[in-house]
CSV table of C-alpha atoms and ligand atoms in Angstrom, one decimal:
chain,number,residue,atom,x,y,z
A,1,UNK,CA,7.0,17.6,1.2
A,2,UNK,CA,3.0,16.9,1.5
A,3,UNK,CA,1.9,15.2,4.2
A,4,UNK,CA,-1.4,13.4,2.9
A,5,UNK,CA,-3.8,12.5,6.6
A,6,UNK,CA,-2.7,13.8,10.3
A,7,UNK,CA,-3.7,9.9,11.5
A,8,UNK,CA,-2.5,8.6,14.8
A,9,UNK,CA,0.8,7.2,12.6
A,10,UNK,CA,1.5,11.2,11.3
A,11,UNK,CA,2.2,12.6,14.7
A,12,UNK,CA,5.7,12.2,15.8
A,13,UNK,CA,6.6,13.4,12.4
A,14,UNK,CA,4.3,16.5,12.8
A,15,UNK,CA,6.1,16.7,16.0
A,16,UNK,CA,9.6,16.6,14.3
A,17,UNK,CA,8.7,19.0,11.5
A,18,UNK,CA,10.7,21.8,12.4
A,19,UNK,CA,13.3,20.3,11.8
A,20,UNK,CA,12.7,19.9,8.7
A,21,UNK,CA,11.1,23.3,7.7
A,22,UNK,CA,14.1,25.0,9.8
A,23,UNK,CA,16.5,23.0,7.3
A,24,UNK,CA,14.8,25.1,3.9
A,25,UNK,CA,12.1,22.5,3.5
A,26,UNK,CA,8.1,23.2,2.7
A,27,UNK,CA,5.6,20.8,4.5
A,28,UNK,CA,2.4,20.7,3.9
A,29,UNK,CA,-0.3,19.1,5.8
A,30,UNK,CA,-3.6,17.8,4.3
A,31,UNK,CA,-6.3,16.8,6.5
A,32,UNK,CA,-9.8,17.3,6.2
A,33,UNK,CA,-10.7,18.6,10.4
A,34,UNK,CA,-8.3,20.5,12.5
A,35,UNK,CA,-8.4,17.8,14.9
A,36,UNK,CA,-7.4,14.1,14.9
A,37,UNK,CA,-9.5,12.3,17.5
A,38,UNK,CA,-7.7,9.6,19.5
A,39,UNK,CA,-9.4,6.4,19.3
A,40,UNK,CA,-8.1,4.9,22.2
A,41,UNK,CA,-10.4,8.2,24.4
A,42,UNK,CA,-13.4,8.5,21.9
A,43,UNK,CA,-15.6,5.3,23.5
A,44,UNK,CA,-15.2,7.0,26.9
A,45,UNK,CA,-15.9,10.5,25.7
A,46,UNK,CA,-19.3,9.3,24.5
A,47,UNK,CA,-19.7,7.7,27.2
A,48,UNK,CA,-19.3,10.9,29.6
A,49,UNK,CA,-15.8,10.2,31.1
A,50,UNK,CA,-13.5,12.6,29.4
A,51,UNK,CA,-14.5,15.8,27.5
A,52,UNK,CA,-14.4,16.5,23.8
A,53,UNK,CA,-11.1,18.4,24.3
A,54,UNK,CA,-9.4,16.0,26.3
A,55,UNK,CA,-9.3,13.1,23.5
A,56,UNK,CA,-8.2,15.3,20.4
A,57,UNK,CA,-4.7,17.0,19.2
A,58,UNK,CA,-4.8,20.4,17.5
A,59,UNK,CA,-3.3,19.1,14.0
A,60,UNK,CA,-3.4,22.9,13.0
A,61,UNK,CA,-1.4,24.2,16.2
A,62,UNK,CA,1.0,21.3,15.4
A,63,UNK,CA,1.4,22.7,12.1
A,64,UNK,CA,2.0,26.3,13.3
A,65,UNK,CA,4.4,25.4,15.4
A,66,UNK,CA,7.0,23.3,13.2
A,67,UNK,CA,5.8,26.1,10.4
A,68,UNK,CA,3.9,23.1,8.3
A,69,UNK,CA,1.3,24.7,6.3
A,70,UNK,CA,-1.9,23.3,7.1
A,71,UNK,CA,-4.3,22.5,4.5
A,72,UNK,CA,-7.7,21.5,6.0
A,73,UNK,CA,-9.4,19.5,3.0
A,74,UNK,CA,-9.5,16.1,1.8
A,75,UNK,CA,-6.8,14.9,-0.6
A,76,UNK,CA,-8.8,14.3,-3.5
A,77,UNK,CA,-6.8,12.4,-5.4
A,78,UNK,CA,-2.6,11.3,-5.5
A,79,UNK,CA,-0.6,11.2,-8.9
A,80,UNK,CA,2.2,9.4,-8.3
A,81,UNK,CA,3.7,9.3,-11.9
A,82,UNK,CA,3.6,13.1,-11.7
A,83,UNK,CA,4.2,13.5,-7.9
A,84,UNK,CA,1.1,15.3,-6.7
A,85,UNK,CA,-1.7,15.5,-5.1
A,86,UNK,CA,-5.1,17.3,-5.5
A,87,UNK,CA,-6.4,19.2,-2.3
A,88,UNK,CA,-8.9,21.9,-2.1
A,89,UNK,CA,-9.0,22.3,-5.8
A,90,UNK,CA,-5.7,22.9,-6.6
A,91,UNK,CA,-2.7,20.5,-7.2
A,92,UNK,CA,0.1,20.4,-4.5
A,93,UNK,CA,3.6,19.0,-6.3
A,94,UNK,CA,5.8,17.0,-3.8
A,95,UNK,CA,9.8,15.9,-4.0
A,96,UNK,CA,8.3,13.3,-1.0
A,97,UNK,CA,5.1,12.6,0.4
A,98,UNK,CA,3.7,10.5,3.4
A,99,UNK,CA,0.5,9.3,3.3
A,100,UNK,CA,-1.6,8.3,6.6
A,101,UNK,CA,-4.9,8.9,5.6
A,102,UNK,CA,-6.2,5.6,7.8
A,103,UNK,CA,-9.2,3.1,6.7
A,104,UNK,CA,-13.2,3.1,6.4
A,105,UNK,CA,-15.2,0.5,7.3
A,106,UNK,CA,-16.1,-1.9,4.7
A,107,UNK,CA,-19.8,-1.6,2.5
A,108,UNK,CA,-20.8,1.7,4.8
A,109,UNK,CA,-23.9,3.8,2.8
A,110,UNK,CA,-23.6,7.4,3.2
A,111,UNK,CA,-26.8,7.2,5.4
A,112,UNK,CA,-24.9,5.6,7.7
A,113,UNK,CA,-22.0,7.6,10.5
A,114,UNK,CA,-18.8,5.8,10.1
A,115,UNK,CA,-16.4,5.1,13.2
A,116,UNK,CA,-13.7,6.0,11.0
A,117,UNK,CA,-12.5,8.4,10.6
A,118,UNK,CA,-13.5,9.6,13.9
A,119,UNK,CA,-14.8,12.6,14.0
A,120,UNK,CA,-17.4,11.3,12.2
A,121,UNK,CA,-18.8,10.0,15.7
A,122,UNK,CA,-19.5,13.9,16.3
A,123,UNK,CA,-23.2,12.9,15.1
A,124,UNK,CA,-23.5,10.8,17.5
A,125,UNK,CA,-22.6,12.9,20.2
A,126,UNK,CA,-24.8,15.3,19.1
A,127,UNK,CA,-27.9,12.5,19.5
A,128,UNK,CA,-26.7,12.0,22.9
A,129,UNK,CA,-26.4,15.0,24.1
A,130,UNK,CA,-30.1,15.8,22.8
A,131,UNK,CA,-31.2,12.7,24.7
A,132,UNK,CA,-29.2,13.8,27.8
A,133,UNK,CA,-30.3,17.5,28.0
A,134,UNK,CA,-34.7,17.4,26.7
A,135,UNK,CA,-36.7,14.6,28.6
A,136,UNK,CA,-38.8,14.5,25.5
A,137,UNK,CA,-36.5,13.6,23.1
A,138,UNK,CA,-36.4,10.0,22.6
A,139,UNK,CA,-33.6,8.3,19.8
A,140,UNK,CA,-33.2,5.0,18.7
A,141,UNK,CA,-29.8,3.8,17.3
A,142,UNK,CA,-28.5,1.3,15.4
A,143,UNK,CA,-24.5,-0.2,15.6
A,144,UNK,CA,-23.6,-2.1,12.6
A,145,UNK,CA,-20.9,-4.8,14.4
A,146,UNK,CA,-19.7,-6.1,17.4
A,147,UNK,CA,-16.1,-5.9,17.0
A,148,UNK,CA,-14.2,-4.3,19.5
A,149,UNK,CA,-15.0,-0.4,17.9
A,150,UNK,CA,-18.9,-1.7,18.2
A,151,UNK,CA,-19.2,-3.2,21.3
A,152,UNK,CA,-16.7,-0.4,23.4
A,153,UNK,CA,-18.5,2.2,21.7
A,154,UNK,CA,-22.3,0.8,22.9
A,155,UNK,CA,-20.7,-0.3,26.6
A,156,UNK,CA,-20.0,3.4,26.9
A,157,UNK,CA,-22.9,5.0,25.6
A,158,UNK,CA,-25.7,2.3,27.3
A,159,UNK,CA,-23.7,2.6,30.6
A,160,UNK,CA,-24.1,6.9,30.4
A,161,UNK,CA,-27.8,6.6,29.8
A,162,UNK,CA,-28.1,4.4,32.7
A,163,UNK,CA,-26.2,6.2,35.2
A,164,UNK,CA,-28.2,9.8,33.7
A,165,UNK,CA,-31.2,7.9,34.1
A,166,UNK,CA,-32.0,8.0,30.8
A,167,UNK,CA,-31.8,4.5,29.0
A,168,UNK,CA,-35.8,4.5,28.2
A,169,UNK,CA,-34.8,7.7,26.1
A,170,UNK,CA,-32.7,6.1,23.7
A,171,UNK,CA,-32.9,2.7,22.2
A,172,UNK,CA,-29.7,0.3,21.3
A,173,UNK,CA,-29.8,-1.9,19.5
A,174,UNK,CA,-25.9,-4.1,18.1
A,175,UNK,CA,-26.2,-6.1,15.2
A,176,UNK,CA,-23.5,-8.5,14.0
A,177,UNK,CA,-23.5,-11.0,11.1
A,178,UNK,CA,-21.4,-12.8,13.4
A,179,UNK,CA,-22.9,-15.6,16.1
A,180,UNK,CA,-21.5,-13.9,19.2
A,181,UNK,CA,-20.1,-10.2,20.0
A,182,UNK,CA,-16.6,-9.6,19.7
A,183,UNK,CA,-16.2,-12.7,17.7
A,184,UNK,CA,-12.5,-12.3,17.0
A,185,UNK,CA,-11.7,-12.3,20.7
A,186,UNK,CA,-11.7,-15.5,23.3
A,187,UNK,CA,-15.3,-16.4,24.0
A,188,UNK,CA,-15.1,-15.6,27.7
A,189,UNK,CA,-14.5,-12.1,26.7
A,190,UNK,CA,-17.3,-11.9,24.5
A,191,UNK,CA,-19.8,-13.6,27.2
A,192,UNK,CA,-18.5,-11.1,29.7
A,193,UNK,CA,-19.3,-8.2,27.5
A,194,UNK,CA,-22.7,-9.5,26.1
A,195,UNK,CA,-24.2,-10.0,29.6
A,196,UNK,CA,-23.0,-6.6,30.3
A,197,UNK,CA,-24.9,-5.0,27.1
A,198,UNK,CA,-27.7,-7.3,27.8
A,199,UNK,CA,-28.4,-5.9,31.9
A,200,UNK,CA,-28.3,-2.8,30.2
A,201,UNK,CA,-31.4,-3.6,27.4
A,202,UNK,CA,-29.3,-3.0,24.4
A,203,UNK,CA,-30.8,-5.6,22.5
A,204,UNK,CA,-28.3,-7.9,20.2
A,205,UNK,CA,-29.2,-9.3,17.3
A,206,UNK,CA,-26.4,-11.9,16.3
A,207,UNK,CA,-25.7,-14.1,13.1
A,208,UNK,CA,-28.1,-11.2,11.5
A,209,UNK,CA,-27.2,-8.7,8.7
A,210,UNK,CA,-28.1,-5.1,7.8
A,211,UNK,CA,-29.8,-3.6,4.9
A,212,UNK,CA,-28.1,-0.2,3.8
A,213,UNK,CA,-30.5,2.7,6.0
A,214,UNK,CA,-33.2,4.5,3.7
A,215,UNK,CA,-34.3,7.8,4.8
A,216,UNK,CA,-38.1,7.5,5.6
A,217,UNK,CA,-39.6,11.1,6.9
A,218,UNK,CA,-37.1,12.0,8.9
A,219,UNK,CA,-35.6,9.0,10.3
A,220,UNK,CA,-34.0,6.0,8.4
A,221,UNK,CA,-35.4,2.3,7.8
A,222,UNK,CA,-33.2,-0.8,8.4
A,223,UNK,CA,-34.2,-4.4,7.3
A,224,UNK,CA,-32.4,-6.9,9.3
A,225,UNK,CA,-32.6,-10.5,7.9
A,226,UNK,CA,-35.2,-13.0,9.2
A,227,UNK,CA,-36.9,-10.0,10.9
A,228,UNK,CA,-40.7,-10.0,9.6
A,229,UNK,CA,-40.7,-5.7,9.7
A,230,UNK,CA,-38.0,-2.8,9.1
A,231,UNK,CA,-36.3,-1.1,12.1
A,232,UNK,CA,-37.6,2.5,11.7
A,233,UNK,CA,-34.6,4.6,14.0
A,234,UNK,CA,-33.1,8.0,14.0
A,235,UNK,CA,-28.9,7.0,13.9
A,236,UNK,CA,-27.1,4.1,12.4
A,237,UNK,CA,-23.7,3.5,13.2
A,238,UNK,CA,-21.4,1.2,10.4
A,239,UNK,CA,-18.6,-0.1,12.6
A,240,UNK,CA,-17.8,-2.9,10.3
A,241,UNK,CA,-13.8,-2.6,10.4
A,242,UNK,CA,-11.6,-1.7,7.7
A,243,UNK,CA,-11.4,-1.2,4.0
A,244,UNK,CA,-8.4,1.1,2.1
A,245,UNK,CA,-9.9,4.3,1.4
A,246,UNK,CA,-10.5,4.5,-2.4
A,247,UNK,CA,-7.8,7.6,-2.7
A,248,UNK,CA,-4.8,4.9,-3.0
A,249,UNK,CA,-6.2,2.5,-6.1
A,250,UNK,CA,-6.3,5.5,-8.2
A,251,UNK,CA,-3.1,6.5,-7.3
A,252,UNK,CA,-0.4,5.0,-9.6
A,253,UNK,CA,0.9,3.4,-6.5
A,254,UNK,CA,0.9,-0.6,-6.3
A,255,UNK,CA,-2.0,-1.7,-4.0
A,256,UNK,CA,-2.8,-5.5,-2.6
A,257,UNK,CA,-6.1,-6.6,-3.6
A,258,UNK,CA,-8.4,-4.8,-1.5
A,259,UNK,CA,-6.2,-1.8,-2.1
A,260,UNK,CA,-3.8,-1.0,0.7
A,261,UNK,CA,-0.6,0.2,-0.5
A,262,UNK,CA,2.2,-2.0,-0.6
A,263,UNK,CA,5.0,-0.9,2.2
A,264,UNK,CA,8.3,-2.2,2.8
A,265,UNK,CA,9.3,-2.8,6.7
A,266,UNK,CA,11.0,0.8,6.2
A,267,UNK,CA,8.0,2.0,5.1
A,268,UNK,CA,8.4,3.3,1.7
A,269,UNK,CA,6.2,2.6,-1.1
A,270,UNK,CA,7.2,-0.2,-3.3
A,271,UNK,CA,8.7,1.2,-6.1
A,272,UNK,CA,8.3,4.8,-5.1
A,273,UNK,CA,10.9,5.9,-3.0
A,274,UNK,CA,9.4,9.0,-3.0
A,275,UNK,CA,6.7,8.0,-1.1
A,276,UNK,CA,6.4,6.4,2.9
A,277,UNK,CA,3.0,5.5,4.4
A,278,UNK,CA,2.1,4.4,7.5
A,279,UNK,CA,-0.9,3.4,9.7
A,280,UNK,CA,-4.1,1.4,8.9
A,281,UNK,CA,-3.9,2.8,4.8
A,282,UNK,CA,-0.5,0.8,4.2
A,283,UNK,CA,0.3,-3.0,4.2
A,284,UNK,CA,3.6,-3.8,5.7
A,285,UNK,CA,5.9,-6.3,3.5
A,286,UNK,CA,6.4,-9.7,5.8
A,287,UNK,CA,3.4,-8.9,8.0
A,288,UNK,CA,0.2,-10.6,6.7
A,289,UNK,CA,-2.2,-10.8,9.4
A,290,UNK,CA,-1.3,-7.1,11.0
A,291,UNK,CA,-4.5,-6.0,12.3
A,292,UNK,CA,-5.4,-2.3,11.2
A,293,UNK,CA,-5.6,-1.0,15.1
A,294,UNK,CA,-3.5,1.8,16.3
A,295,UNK,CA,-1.2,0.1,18.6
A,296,UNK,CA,0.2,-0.6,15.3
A,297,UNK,CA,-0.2,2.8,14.0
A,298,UNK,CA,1.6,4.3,16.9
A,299,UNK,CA,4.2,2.3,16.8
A,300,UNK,CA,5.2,2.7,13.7
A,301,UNK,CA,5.0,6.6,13.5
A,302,UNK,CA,8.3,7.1,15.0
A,303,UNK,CA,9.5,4.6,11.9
A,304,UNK,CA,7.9,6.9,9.8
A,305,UNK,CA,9.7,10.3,11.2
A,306,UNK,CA,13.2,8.9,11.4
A,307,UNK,CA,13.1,7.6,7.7
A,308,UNK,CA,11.5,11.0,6.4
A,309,UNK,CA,14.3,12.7,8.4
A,310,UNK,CA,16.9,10.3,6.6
A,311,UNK,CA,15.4,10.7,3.5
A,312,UNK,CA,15.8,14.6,3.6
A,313,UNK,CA,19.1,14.5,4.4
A,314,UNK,CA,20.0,11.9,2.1
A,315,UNK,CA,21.9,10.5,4.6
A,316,UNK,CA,24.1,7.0,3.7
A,317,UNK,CA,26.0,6.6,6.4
A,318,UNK,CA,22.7,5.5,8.8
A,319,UNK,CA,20.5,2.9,8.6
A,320,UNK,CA,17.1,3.5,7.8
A,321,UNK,CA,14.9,2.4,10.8
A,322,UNK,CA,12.7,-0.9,10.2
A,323,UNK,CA,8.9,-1.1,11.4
A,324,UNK,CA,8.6,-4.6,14.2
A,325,UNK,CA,4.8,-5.1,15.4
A,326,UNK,CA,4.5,-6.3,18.4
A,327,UNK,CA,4.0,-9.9,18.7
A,328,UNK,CA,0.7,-9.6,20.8
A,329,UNK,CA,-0.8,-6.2,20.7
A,330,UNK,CA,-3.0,-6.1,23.9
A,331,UNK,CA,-6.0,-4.4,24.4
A,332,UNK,CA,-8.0,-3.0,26.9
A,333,UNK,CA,-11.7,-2.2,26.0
A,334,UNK,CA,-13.3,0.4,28.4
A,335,UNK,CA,-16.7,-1.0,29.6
A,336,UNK,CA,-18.5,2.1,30.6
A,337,UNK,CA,-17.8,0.8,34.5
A,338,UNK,CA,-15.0,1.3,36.7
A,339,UNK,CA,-13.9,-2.3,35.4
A,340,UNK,CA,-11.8,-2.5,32.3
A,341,UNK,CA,-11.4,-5.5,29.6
A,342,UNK,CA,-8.0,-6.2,28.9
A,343,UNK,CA,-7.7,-9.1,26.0
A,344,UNK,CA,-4.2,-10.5,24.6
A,345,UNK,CA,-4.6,-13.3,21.7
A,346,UNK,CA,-6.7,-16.0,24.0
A,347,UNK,CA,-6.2,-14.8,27.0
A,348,UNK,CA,-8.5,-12.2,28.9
A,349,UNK,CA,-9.2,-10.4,32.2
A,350,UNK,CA,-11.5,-7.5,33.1
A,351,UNK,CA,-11.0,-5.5,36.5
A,352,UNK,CA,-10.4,-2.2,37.7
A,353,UNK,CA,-6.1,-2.2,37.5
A,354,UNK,CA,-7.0,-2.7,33.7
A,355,UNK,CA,-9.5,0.3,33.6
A,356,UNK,CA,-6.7,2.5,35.6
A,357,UNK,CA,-3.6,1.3,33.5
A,358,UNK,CA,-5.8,1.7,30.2
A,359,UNK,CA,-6.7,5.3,31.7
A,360,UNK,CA,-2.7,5.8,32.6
A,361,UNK,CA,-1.7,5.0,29.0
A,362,UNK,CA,-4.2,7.0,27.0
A,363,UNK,CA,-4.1,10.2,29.1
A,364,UNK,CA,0.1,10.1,28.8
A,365,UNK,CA,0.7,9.5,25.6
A,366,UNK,CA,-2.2,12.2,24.2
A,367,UNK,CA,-0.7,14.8,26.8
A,368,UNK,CA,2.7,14.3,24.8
A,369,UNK,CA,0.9,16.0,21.7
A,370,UNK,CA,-1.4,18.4,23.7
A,371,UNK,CA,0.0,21.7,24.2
A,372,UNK,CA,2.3,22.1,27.6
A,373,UNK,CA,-0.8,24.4,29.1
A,374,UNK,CA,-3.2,22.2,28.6
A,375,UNK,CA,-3.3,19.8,31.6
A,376,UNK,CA,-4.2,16.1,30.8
A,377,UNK,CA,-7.8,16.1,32.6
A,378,UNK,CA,-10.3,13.2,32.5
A,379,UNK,CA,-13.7,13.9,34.6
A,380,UNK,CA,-12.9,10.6,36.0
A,381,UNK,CA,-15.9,9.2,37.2
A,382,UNK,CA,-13.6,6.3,38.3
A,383,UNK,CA,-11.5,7.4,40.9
A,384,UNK,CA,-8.6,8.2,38.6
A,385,UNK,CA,-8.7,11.8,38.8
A,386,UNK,CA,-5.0,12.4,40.3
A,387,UNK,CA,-2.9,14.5,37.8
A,388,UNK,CA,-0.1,12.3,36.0
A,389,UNK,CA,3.3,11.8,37.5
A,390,UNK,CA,6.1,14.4,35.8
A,391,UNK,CA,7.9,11.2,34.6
A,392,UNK,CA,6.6,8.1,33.3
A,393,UNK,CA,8.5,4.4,33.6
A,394,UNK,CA,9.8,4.4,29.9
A,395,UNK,CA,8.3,1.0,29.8
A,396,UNK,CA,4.8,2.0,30.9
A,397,UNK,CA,4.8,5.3,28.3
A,398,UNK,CA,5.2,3.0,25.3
A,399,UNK,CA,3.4,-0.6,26.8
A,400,UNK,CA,1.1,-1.4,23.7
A,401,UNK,CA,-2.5,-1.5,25.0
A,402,UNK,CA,-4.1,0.7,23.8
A,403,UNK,CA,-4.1,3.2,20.6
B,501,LIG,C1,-14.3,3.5,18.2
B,501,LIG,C2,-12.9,3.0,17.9
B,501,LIG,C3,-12.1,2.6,18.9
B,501,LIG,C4,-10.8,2.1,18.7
B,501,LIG,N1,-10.0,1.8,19.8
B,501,LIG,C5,-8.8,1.3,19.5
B,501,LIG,C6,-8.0,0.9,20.6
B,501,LIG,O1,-8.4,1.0,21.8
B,501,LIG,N2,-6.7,0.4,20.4
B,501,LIG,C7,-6.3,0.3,19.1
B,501,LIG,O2,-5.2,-0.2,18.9
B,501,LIG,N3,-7.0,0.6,18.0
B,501,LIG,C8,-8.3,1.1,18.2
B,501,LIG,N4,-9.0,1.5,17.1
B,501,LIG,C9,-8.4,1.5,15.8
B,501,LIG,C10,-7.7,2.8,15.5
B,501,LIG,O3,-8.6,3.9,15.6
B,501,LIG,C11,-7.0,2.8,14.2
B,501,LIG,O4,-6.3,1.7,13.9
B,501,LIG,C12,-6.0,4.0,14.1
B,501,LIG,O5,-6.8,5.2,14.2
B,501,LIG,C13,-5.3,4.1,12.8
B,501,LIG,O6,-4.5,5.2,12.8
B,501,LIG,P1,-3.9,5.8,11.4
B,501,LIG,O7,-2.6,6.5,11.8
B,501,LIG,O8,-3.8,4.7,10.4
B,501,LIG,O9,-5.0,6.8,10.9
B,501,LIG,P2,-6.1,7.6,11.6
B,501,LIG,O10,-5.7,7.9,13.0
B,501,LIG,O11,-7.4,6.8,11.4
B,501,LIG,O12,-6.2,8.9,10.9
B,501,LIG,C14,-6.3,9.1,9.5
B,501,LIG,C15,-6.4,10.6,9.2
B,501,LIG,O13,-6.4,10.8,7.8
B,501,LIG,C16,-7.4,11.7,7.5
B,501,LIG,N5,-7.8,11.4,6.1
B,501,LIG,C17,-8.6,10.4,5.7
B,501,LIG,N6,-8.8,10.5,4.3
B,501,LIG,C18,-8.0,11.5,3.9
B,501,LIG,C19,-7.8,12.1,2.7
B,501,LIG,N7,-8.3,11.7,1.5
B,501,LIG,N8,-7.0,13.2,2.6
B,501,LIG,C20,-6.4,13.7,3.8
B,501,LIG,N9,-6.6,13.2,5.0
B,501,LIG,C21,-7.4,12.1,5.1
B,501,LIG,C22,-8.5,11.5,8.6
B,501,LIG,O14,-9.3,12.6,8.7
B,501,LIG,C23,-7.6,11.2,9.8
B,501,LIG,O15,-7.3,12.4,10.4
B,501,LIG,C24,-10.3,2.0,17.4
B,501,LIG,C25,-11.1,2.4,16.3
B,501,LIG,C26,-12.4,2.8,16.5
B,501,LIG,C27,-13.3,3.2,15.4
């Protein structure tokens, strides 16, 4: 069996995996980094609040200890006529493969960082840190869309330049095409956070769009529209959502338009019952407006595990387990204060339980895939620093805010 992206989606079944390779089975794991960042963390890790190795999972030490081989490359392409796929150069043959291998955000040059995957955000952490530790280094970054990635991701980092005393250092500036910041969500919501970002000098520029960055000696130079002169700035930052990664088109397997491959509820590939995928890289039969976040994702990992387990065992006397979204998938965006934004369809509410039950959430369910020695730290600046109860309230451990 290859296993073709270690996404959010990917881990229960990593998790389950000795199973499988106890039963006479080869697994393979293909991934390009050693570590799977949890989205749901990375905002407040650039924003100072939790360390790099409190928001990722070891995909290799998974790996090593269900005896999955771990290939660390990119899957370079998928044949799904001849059942393989092409990793670091050579061609890996599979009886079954699951594919998790996420989204990208739509139109982003490669002179851009992308939010997705997310250890691509390592730049950016880089910039900051450089910012944080010489007072003469001064940075100016741009963040193409104020979605919910965009606008969590500048809350964070404007908020830990302020509080190091440091905003004058580095420049942000959020650009949207859109007329208001997190335009998806209730306009309350969206005031809230743009008076925040606003106190803090990023400076928004709304209903406005981006030209592709062009490297100009040493730094990179943005036109936005109606602006008379470019932006000349060191980072640019293409939050712009999600698109399928190209990988799938070419694959043999049937795509929708915009080239997501077609799922059933069960999570097998439409006509290819060799094949399951899961998270933000599949579109599930029956749901049309799923939104590619990873409350979604999570959830439907464990779908993913029990069906490759059934699958392997060719089992007919179970049912094969069906994938059911949540209705409302919550969120809570951190907001680089002690106060979190929690947001559910219209309705929204920022405060400090929502900060402390976001915190709750994302520190349990990442210590579940975090080896047992490892204890589930955050540097808290916000008063949450007590070590998790042993046992969680089932219904807090899988409550669907925040991924
Ligand atoms: C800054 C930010 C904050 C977010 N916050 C939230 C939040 O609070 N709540 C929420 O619900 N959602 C949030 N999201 C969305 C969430 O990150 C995604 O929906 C989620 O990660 C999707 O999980 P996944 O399982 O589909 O794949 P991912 O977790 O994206 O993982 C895909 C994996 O596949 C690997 N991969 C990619 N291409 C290949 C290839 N060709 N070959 C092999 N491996 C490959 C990648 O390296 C990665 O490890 C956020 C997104 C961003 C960018």
């Amino acid at each position: 069996m290859v296993l073709v992206g270690g996404g959010h989606a990917m881990l229960p079944s990593l998790q389950a995996a000795r199973q499988w390779t106890d039963a006479g089975h080869e697994v393979t794991l293909v991934n390009p980094g050693r570590f799977l960042y949890y989205s749901g963390m990375v905002p407040e890790y650039l924003g100072g609040v939790y360390r790099e190795e409190d928001v990722r999972i070891d995909l290799q030490a998974l790996c090593a200890t269900a005896n999955v081989r771990f290939v660390e490359a990119r899957a370079a392409a998928l044949d799904a006529k001849r059942q393989r796929v092409q990793a670091g150069g050579t061609w890996l043959p599979y009886d079954l493969a699951a594919l998790d291998i996420g989204a990208v955000p739509p139109g982003r040059p490669q002179t851009a960082l992308p939010t997705k995957p997310l250890h691509g955000l390592q730049a950016l952490a880089a910039s900051v840190q450089a910012v944080l530790h010489d007072a003469r280094t001064t940075r100016h970054l741009v963040m193409v869309g104020a979605g919910a990635a965009g606008v969590e991701l500048t809350l964070n980092l404007s908020a830990r330049l302020h509080r190091a005393g440091k905003a004058s250092q580095m420049k942000l500036t959020l650009v949207d095409q859109a007329d208001r910041v997190l335009p998806r969500f209730p306009v309350g919501a969206s005031r809230y956070a743009a008076r925040m970002l606003r106190q803090r000098g990023v400076r928004l520029h709304l209903g406005t769009t981006v030209s592709p960055p062009r490297p100009d000696e040493g730094a990179l130079r943005v036109a936005l529209s109606g602006a008379a002169e470019d932006l000349v700035v060191d980072d640019v930052v293409w939050a712009t959502g999600a698109t399928a990664p190209p990988l799938l088109q070419d694959s043999g397997l049937p795509c929708t338009a915009n080239g997501f491959v077609r799922v059933d509820p069960q999570l097998q590939v439409h006509g290819h019952p060799a094949v399951f995928a899961a998270g933000d890289c599949a579109k599930v039969e029956g749901y049309a407006d799923l939104a590619r976040i990873g409350v979604h994702a999570v959830k439907q990992g464990p779908v993913l595990r029990d069906n490759i387990t059934h699958a392997l065992h060719e089992r007919k006397d179970t049912a094969r387990k069906t994938f059911r979204p949540y209705p409302v998938a919550p969120l809570i965006l951190s907001t680089g204060t002690p106060r979190g934004l929690w947001i559910a369809g219209p309705l929204w509410i920022a405060g400090t339980p929502m900060l402390r039950l976001k915190h709750y959430v994302d520190r349990s369910w990442i210590q579940s895939y975090q080896p047992s020695d490892t204890p589930a730290r955050g540097l808290d600046l916000w008063d949450a620093r007590a070590p998790l109860p042993k046992a969680l309230p089932s219904a807090v451990q899988h409550a669907p805010v925040s991924a």
